[in-house]
Tab-separated table of C-alpha atoms in Angstrom:
chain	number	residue	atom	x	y	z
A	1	UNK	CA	-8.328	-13.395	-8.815
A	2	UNK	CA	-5.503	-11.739	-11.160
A	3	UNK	CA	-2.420	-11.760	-9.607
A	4	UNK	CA	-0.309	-8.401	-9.979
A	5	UNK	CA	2.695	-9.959	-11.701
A	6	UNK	CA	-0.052	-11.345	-14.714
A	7	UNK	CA	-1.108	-7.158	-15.083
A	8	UNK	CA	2.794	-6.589	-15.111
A	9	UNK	CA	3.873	-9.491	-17.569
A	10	UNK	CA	1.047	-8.157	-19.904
A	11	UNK	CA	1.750	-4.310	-19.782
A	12	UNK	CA	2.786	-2.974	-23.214
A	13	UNK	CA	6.312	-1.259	-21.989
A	14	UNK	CA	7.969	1.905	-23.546
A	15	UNK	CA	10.785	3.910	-22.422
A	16	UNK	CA	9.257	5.809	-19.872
A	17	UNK	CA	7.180	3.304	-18.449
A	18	UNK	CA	4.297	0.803	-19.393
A	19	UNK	CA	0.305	0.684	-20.611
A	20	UNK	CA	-1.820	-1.791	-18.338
A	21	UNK	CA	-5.252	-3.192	-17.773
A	22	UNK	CA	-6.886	-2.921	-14.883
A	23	UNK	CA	-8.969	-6.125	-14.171
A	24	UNK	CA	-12.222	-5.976	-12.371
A	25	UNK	CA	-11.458	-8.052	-9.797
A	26	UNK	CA	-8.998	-5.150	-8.537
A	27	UNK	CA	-11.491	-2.588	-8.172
A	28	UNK	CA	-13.302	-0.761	-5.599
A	29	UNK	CA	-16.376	1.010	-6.620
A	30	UNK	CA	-15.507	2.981	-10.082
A	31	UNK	CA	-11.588	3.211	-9.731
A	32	UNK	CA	-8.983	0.752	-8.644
A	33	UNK	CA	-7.999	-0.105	-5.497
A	34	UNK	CA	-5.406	2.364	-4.256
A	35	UNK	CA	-2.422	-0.087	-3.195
A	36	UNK	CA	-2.610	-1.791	-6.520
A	37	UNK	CA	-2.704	2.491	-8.680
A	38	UNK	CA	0.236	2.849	-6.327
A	39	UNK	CA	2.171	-0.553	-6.883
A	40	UNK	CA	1.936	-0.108	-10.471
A	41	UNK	CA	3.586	3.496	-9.791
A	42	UNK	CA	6.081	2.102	-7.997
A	43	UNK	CA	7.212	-0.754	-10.539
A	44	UNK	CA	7.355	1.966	-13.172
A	45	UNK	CA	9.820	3.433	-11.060
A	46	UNK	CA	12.242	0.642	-10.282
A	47	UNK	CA	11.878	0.076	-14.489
A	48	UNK	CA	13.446	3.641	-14.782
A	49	UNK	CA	15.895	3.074	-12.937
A	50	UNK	CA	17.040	-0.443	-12.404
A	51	UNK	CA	20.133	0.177	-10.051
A	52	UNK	CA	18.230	1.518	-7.349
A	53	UNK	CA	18.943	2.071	-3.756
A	54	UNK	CA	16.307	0.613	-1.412
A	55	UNK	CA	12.792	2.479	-0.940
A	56	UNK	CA	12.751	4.354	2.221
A	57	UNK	CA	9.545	6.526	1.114
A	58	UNK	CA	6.779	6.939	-0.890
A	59	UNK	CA	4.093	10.164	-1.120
A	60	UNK	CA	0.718	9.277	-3.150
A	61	UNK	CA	-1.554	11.218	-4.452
A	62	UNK	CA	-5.353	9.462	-5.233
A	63	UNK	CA	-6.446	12.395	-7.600
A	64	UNK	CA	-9.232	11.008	-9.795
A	65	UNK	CA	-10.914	7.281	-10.476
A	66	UNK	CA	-8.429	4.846	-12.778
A	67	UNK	CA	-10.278	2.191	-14.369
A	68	UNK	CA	-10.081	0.259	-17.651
A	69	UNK	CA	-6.621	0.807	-19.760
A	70	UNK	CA	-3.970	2.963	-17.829
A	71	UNK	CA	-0.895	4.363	-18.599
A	72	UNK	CA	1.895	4.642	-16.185
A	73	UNK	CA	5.195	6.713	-16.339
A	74	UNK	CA	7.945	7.413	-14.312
A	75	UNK	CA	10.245	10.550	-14.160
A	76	UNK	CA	13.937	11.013	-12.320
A	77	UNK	CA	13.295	14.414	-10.519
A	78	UNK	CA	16.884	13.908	-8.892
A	79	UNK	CA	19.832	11.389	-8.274
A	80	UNK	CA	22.809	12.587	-5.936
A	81	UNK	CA	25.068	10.229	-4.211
A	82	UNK	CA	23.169	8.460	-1.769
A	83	UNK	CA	19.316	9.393	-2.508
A	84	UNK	CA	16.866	9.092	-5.812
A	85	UNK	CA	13.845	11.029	-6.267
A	86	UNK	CA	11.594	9.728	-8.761
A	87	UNK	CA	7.847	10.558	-9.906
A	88	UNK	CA	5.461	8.184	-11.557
A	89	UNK	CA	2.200	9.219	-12.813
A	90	UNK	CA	-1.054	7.026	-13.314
A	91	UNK	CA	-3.373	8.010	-15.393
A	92	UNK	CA	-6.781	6.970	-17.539
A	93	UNK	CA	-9.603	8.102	-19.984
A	94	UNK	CA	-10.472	10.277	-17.556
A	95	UNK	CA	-7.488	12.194	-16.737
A	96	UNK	CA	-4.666	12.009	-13.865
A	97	UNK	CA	-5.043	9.386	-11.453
A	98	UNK	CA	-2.346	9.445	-8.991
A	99	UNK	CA	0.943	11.136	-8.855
A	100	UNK	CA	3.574	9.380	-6.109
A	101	UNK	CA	7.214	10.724	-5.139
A	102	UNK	CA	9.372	7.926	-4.071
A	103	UNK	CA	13.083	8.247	-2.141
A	104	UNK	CA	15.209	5.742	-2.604
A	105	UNK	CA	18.033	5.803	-0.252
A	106	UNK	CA	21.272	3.757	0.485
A	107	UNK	CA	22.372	3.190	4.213
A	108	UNK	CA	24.735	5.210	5.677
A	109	UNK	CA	27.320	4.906	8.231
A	110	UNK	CA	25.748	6.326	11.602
A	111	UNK	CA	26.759	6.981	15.281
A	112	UNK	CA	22.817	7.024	15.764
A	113	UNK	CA	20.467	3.856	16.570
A	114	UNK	CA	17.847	4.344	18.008
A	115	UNK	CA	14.713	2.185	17.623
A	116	UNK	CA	11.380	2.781	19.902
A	117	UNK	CA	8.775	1.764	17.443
A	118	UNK	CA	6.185	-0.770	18.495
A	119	UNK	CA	5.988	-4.239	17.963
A	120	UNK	CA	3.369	-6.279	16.498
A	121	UNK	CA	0.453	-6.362	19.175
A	122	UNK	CA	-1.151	-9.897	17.882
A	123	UNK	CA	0.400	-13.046	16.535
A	124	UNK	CA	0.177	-14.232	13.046
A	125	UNK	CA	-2.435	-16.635	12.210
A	126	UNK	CA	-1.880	-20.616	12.976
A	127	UNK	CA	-1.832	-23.049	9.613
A	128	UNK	CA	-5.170	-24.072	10.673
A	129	UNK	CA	-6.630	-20.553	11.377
A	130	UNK	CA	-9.888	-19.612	9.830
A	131	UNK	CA	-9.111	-17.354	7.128
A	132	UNK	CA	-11.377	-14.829	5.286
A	133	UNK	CA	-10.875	-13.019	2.013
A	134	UNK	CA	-13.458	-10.558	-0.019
A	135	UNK	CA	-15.468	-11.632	-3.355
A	136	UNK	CA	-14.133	-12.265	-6.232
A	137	UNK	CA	-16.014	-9.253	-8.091
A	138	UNK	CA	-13.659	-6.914	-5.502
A	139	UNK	CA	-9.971	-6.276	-4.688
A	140	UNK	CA	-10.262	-7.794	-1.618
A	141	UNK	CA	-10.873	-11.314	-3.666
A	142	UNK	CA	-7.024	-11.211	-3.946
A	143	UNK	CA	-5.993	-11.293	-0.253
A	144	UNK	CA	-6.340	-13.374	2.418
A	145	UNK	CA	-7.045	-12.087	5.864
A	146	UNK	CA	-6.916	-13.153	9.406
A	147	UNK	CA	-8.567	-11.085	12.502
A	148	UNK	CA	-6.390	-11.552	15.932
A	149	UNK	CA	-9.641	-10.447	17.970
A	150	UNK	CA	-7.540	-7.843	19.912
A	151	UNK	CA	-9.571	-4.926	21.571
A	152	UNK	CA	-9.142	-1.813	19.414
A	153	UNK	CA	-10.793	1.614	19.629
A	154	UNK	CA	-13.876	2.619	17.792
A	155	UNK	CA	-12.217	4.046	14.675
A	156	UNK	CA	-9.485	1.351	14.479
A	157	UNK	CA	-8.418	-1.674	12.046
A	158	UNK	CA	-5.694	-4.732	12.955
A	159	UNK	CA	-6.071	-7.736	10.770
A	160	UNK	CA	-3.091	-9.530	9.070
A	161	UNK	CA	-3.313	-9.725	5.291
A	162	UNK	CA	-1.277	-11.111	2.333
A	163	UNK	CA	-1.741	-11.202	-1.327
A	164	UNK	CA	-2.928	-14.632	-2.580
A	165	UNK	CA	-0.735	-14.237	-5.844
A	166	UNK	CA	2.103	-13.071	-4.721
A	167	UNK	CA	5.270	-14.706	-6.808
A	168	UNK	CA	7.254	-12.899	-9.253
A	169	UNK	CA	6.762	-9.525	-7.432
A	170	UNK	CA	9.611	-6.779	-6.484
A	171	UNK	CA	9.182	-7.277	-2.296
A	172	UNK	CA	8.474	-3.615	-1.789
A	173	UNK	CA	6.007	-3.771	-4.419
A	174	UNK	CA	4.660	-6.522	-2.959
A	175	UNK	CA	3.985	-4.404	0.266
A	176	UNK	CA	2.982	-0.759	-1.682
A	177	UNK	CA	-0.571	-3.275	-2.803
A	178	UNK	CA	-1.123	-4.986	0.075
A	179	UNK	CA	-0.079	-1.976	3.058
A	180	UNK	CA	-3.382	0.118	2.270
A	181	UNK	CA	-5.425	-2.968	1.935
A	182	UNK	CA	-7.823	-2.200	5.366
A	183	UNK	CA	-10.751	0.261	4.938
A	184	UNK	CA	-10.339	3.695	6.964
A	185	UNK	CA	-10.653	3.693	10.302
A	186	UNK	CA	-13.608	5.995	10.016
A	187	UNK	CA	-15.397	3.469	7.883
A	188	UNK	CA	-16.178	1.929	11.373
A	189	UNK	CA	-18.032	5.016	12.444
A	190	UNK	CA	-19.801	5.983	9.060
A	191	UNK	CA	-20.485	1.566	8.083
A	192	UNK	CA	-24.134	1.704	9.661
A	193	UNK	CA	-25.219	4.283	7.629
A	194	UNK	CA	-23.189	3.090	4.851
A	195	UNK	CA	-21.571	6.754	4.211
A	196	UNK	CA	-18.948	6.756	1.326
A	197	UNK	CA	-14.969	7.105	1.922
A	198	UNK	CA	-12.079	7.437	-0.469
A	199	UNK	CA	-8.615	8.168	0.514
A	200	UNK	CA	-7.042	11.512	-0.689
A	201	UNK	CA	-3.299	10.758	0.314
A	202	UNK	CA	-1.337	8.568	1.523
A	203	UNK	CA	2.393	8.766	3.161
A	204	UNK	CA	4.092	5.903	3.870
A	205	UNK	CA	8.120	5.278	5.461
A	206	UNK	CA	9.763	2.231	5.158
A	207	UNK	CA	11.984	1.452	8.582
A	208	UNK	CA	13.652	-1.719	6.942
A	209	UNK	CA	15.568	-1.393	3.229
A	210	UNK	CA	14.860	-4.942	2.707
A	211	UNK	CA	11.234	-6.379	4.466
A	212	UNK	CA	10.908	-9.804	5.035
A	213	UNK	CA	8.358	-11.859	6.712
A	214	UNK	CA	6.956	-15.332	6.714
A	215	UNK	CA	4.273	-16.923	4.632
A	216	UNK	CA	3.308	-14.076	2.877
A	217	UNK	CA	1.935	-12.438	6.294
A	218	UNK	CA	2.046	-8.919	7.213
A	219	UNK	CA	-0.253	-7.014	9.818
A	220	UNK	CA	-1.723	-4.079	9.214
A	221	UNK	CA	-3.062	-1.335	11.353
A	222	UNK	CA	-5.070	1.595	10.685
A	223	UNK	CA	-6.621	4.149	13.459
A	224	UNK	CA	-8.349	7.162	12.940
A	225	UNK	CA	-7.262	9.975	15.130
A	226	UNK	CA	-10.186	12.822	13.999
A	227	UNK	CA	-12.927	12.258	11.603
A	228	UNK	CA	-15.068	15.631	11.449
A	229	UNK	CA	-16.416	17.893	8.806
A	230	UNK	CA	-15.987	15.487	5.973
A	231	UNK	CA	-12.436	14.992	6.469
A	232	UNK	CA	-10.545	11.960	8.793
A	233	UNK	CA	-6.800	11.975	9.301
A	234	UNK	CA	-5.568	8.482	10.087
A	235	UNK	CA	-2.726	6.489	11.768
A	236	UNK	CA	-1.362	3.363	10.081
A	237	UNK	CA	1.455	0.639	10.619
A	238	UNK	CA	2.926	-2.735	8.712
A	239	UNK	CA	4.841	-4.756	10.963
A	240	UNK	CA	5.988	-8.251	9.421
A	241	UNK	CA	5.164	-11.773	10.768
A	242	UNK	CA	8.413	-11.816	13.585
A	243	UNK	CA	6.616	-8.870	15.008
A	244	UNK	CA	9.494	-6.419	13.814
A	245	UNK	CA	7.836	-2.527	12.178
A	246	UNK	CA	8.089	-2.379	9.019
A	247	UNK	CA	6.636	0.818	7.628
A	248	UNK	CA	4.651	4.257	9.410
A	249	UNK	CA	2.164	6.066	7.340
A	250	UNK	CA	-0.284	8.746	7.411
A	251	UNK	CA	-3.664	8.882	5.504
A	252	UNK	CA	-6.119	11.655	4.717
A	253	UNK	CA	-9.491	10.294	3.662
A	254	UNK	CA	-12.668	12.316	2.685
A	255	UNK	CA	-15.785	11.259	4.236
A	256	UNK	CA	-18.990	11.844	2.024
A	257	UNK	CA	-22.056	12.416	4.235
């Protein structure tokens, strides 16, 4: 297990961003995991620009396997008066990675509220709960998990999850790693015939400018809503361990076989 903050406090840093190793115990097949590609995209971006407004959005790209040495930079597209773009680019031996836009935005003064998003379906997990995490040789070595048993449909993930080493991390990086930690919801459908998946993109909103939870413990849900012709479009949520949403996001994910 390598916790994210040991990749960070290693990185060789320049102006634009930072080079970093990425450890085999964060990979899936021959590139990294996503969450961690994107995490490191994101920290490159707070770097940039250290008097941020909070993250309200983030649009990744998963372009092309990263593995080995990397090289991440970061790029202000725009600043106004209340919102930041910024770009941060991954990329390895073999080329581009993965490109994310983030928005930061401050809060603003509104006549609107208006809140209908779902709460948590499921508890979090007792101090004595049986946990489960992955092996040691994969990314999932570096979370813990915990599976509330609730009925869900037959392209659909809920487990709560949290990063084993989690100290020392920015919180929203914290959640950029661990929110696309589930498989695809159409890994359910293609698992018996073992059928290969990788996500293409990923868009994510953050409904809180400062996430909190307890112990580490988020839930995370991801449902597939049509898996056909090699392609599945998917449905995911965070909330945090009072039950409260914490981020919406949308994932396209190409199905190989």
């Amino acid at each position: 297990m390598t916790p994210i903050a040991d990749i960070l406090a290693a990185a060789e840093r320049h102006d634009a961003g930072f080079r970093a190793a990425i450890p085999a115990d964060w990979m899936q097949g021959r590139t990294a995991f996503g969450g961690l590609s994107a995490a490191l995209a994101l920290q490159a971006a707070l770097d940039l620009e250290p008097d941020l407004p909070p993250l309200r959005s983030a649009q990744v790209a998963f372009i092309g396997p990263l593995a080995g040495e990397v090289s991440v930079t970061a790029t202000r597209l725009r600043r106004g008066r209340n919102a930041a773009f910024l770009q941060s680019d991954v990329t390895s031996e073999a080329g581009l990675g993965l490109r994310a836009t983030f928005v930061f935005m401050a809060e603003l003064p509104s006549a609107i509220a208006h809140d209908q998003s779902p709460r948590a379906p499921a508890a979090p997990p007792a101090p004595d709960a049986a946990l489960y995490t992955g092996p040691e040789t994969f990314f999932t070595g570096n979370f813990n998990f915990w599976d509330p048993k609730a009925e869900l449909g037959a392209a659909e993930w809920l487990r709560w999850a949290r990063l084993r080493a989690r100290d020392g991390l920015h919180a929203m990086v914290e959640l950029m790693a661990i929110g696309d930690a589930l498989p695809p919801g159409a890994f359910k459908l293609a698992a018996e015939r073992q059928t290969p998946l990788s996500s293409l993109n990923w868009q994510i909103n953050f409904l809180a400018p400062e996430p909190a939870t307890q112990d580490g413990w988020w839930l995370l849900s991801a449902r597939a809503d049509a898996a056909h012709h090699g392609y599945s479009s998917q449905r995911m949520a965070i909330w945090n361990a009072a039950g409260e949403p914490v981020a919406e996001a949308v994932q396209g994910v190409a199905i190989f076989g």
